[in-house]
PDB file of C-alpha atoms in Angstrom:
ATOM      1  CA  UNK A   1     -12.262 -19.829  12.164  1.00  0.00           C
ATOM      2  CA  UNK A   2     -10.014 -17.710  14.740  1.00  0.00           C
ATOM      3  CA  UNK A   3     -11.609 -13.947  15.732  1.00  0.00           C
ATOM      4  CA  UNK A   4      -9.682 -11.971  18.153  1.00  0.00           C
ATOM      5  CA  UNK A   5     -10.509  -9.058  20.000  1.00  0.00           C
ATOM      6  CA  UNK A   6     -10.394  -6.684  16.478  1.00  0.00           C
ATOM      7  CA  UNK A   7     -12.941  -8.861  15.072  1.00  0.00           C
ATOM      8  CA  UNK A   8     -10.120  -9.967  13.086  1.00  0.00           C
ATOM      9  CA  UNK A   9     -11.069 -13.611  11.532  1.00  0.00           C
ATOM     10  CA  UNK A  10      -8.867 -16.428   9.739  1.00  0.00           C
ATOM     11  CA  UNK A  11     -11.506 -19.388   7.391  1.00  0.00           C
ATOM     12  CA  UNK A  12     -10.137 -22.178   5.995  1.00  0.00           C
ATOM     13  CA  UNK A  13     -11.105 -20.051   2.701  1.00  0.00           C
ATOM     14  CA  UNK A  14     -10.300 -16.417   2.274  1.00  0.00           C
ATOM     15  CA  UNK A  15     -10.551 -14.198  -0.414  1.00  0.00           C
ATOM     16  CA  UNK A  16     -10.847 -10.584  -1.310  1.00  0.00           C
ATOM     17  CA  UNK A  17     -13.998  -9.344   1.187  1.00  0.00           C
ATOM     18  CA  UNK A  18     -11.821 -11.336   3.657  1.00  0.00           C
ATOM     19  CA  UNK A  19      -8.668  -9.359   3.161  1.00  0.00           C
ATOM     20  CA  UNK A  20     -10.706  -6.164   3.554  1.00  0.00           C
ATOM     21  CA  UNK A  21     -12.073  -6.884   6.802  1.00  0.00           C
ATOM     22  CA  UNK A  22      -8.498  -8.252   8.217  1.00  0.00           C
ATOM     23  CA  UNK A  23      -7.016  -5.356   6.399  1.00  0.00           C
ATOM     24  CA  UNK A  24      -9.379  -3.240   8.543  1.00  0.00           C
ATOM     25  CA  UNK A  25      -8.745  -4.912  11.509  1.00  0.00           C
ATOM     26  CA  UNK A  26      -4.858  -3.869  10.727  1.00  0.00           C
ATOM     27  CA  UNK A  27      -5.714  -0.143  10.587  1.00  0.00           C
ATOM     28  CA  UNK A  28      -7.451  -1.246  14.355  1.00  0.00           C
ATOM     29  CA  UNK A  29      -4.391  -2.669  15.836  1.00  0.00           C
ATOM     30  CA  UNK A  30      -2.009  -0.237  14.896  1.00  0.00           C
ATOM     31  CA  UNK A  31      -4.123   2.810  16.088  1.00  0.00           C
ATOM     32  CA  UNK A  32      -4.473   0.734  19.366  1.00  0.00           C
ATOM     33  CA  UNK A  33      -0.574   0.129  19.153  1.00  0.00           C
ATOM     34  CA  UNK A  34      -0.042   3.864  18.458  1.00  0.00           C
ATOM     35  CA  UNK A  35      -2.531   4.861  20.809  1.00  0.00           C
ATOM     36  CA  UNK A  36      -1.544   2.528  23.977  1.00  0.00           C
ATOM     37  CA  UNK A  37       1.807   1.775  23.717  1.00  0.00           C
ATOM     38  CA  UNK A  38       3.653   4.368  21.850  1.00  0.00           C
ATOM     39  CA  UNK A  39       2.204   7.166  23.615  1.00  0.00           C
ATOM     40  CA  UNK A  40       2.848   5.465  27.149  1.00  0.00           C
ATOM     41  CA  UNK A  41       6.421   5.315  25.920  1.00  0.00           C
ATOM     42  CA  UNK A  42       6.763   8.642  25.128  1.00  0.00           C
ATOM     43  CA  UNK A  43       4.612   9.854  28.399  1.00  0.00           C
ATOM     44  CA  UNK A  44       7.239   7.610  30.487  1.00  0.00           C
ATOM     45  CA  UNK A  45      10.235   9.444  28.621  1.00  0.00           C
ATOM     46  CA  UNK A  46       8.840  12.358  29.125  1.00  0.00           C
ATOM     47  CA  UNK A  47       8.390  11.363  32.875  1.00  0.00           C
ATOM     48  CA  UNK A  48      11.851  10.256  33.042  1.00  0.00           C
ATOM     49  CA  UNK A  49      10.407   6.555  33.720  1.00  0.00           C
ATOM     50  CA  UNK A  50      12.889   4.286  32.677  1.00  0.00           C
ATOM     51  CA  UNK A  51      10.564   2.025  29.870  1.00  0.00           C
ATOM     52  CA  UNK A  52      13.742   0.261  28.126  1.00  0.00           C
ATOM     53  CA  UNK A  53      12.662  -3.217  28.609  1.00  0.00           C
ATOM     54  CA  UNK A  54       9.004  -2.504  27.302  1.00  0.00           C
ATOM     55  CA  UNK A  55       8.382  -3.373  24.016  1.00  0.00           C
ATOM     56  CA  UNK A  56       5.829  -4.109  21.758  1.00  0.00           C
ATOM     57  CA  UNK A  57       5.005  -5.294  17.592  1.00  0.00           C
ATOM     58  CA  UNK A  58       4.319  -2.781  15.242  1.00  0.00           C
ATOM     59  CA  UNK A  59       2.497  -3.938  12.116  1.00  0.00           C
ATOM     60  CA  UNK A  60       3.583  -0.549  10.111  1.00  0.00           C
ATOM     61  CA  UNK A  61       5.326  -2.570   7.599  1.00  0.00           C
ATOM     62  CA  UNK A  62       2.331  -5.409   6.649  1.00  0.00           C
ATOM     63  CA  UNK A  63       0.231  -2.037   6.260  1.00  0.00           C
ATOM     64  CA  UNK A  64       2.873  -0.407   3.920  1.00  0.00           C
ATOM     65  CA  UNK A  65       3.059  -3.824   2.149  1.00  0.00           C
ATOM     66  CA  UNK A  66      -0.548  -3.627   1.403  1.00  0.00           C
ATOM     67  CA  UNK A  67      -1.526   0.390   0.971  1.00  0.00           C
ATOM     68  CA  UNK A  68       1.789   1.865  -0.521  1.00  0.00           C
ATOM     69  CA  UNK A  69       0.962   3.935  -3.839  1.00  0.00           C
ATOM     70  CA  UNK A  70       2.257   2.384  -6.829  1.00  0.00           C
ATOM     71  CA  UNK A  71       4.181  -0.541  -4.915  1.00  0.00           C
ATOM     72  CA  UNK A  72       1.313  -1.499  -2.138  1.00  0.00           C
ATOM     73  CA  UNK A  73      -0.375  -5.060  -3.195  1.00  0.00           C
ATOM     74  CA  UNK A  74      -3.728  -3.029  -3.547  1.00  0.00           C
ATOM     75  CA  UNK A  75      -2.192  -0.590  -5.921  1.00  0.00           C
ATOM     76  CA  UNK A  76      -0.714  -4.017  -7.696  1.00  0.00           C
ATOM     77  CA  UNK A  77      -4.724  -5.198  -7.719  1.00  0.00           C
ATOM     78  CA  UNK A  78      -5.811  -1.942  -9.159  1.00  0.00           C
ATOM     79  CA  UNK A  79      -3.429  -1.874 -12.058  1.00  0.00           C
ATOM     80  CA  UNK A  80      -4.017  -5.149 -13.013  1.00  0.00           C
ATOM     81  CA  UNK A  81      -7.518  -4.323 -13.369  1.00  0.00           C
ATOM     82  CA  UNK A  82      -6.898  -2.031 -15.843  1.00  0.00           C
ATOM     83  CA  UNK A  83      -4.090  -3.398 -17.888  1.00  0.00           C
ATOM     84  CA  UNK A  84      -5.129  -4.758 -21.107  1.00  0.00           C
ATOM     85  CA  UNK A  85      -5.555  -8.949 -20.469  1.00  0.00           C
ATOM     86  CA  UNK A  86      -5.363  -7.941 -16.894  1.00  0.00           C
ATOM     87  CA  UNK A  87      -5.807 -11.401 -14.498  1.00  0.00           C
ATOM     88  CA  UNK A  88      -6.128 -12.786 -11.327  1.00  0.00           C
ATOM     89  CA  UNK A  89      -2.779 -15.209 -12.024  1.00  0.00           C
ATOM     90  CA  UNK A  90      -1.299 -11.779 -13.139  1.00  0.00           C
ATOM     91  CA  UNK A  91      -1.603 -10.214 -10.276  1.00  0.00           C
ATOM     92  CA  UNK A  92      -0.703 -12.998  -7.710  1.00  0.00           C
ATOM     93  CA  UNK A  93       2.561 -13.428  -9.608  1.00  0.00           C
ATOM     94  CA  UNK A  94       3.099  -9.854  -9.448  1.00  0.00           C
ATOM     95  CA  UNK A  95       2.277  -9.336  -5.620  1.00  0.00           C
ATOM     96  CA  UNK A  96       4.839 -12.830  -5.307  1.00  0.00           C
ATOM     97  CA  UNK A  97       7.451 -10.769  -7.366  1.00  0.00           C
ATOM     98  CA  UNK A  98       6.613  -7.341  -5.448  1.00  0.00           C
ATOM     99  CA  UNK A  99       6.159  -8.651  -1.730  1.00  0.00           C
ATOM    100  CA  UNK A 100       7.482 -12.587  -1.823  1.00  0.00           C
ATOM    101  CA  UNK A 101      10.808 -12.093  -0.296  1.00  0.00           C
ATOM    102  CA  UNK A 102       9.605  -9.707   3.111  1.00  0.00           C
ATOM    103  CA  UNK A 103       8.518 -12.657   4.845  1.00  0.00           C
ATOM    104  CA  UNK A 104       4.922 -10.711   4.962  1.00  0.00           C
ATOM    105  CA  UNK A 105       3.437 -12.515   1.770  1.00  0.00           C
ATOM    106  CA  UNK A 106       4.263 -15.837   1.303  1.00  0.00           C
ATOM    107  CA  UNK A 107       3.798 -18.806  -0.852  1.00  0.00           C
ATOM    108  CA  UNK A 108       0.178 -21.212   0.138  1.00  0.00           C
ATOM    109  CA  UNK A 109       1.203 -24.482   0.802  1.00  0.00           C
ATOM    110  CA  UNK A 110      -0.497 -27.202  -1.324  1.00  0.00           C
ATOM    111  CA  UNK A 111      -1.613 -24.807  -4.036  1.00  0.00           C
ATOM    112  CA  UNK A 112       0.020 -23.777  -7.198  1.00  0.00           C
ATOM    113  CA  UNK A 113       2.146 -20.160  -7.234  1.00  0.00           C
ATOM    114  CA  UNK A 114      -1.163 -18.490  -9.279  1.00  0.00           C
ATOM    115  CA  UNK A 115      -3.881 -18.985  -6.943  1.00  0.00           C
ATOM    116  CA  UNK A 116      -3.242 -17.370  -4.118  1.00  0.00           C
ATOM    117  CA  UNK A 117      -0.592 -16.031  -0.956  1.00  0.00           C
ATOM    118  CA  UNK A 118      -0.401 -15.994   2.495  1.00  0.00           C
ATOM    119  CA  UNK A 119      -0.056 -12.893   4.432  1.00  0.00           C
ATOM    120  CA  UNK A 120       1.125 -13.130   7.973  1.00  0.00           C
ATOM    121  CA  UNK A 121      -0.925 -10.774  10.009  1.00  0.00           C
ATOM    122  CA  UNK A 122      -0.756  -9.161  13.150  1.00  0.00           C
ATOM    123  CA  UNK A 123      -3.205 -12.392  14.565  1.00  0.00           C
ATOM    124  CA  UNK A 124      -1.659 -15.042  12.885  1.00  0.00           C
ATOM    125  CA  UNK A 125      -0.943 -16.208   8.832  1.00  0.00           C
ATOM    126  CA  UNK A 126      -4.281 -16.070   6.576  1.00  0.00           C
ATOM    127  CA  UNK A 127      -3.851 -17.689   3.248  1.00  0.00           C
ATOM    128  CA  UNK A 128      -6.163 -16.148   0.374  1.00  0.00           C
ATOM    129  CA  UNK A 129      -7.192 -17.454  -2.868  1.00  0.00           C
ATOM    130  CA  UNK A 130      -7.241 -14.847  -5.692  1.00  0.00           C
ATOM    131  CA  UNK A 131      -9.532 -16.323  -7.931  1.00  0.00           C
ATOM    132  CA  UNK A 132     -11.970 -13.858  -9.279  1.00  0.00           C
ATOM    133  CA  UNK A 133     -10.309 -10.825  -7.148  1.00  0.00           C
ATOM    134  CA  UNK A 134     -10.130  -8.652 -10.180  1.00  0.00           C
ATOM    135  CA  UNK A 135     -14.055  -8.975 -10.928  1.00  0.00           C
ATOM    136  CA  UNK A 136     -14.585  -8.414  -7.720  1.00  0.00           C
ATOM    137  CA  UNK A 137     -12.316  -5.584  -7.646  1.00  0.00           C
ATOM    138  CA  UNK A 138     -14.176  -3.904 -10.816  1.00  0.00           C
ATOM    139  CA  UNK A 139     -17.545  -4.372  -9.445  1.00  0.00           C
ATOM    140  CA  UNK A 140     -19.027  -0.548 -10.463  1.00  0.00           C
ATOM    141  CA  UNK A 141     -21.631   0.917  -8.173  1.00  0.00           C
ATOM    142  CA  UNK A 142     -25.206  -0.113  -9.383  1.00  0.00           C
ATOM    143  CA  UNK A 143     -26.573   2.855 -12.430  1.00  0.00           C
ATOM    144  CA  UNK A 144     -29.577   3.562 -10.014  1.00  0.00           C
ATOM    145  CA  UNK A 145     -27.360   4.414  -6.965  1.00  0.00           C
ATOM    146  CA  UNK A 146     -25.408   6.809  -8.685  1.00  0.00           C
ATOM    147  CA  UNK A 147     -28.378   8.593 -10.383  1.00  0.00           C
ATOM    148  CA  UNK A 148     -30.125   9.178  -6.905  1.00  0.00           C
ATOM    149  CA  UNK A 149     -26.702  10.261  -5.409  1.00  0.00           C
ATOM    150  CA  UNK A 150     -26.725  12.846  -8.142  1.00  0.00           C
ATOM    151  CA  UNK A 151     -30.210  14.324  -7.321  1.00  0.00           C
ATOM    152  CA  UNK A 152     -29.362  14.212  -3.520  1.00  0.00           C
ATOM    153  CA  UNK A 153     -30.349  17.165  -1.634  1.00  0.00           C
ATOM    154  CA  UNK A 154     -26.752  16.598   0.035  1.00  0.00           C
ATOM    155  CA  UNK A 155     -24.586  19.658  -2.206  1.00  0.00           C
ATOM    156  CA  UNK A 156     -21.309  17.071  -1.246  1.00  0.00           C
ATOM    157  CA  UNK A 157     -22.951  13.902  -2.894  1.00  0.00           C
ATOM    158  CA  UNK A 158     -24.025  15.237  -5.258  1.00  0.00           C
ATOM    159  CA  UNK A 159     -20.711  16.648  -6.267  1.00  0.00           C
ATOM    160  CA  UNK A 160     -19.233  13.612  -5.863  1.00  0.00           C
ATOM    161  CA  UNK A 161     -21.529  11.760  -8.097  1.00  0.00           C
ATOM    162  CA  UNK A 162     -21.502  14.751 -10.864  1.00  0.00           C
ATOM    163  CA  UNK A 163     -20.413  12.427 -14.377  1.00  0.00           C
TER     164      UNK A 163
END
């Protein structure tokens, strides 16, 4: 696999844990974008520093593709959790009919159209296979975690955990 300097990683498999950690990584680089290069830009207009050949790739729009309410393809994975005959070929035709034409998700070469996407990062294009993303998806906490979150001396955890 690749890693860069996010930790970011790209497997010849990927599939739902591995979205979350390059999904992650995402939130990384565009607080580091945010951070270094849009503030220097506005610290240099400010400054009167002429910056007009600087420029730099913002990954606002792969975020947005991925965390938008309603629209976002984890908002796509949620629903189709709960929608009556709800599956993982469901929801990759879905997120194909949402996000297919933005050149962020794309068709996986040598697979068929229902198991799986690419998504071209920030690093590079990471292809993920969606089989068994809504179980994983659904996985509830374990009955004893919740029941000792409940008696936790913490007043917010147990707040939280109130049924």
């Amino acid at each position: 696999g690749i890693v860069d300097i996010f930790g970011f990683e790209i497997f010849e498999k990927n599939s739902l844990e591995q979205l979350c950690i390059n999904f992650a990584n995402e939130k990384l680089q565009a607080l580091f974008t945010k951070t270094v290069f849009a503030e220097t830009m506005r610290a240099y207009s400010e400054e009167g520093i002429d910056a007009a050949d600087i420029s730099y790739t913002d990954n606002g729009a792969l975020i947005q593709t991925l965390e938008a309410p309603n629209t976002g393809m984890l908002a796509i994975l949620s629903e189709e959790c709960v929608v009556p005959k709800g599956s993982d070929e469901g929801f990759t035709e879905k997120v194909m009919a949402q996000h297919g034409k933005g050149g962020i998700i794309v068709r996986m070469k040598g697979v068929g159209p229902k198991d799986g996407f690419g998504i071209n990062h920030f690093a590079g294009l990471v292809n993920y296979g969606t089989r068994a993303w809504l179980d994983k998806n659904k996985d509830p906490l374990n009955g004893d975690l919740v029941v000792l979150m409940q008696f936790s001396d913490n007043e917010l955890l147990k707040e939280l955990f109130t049924e």
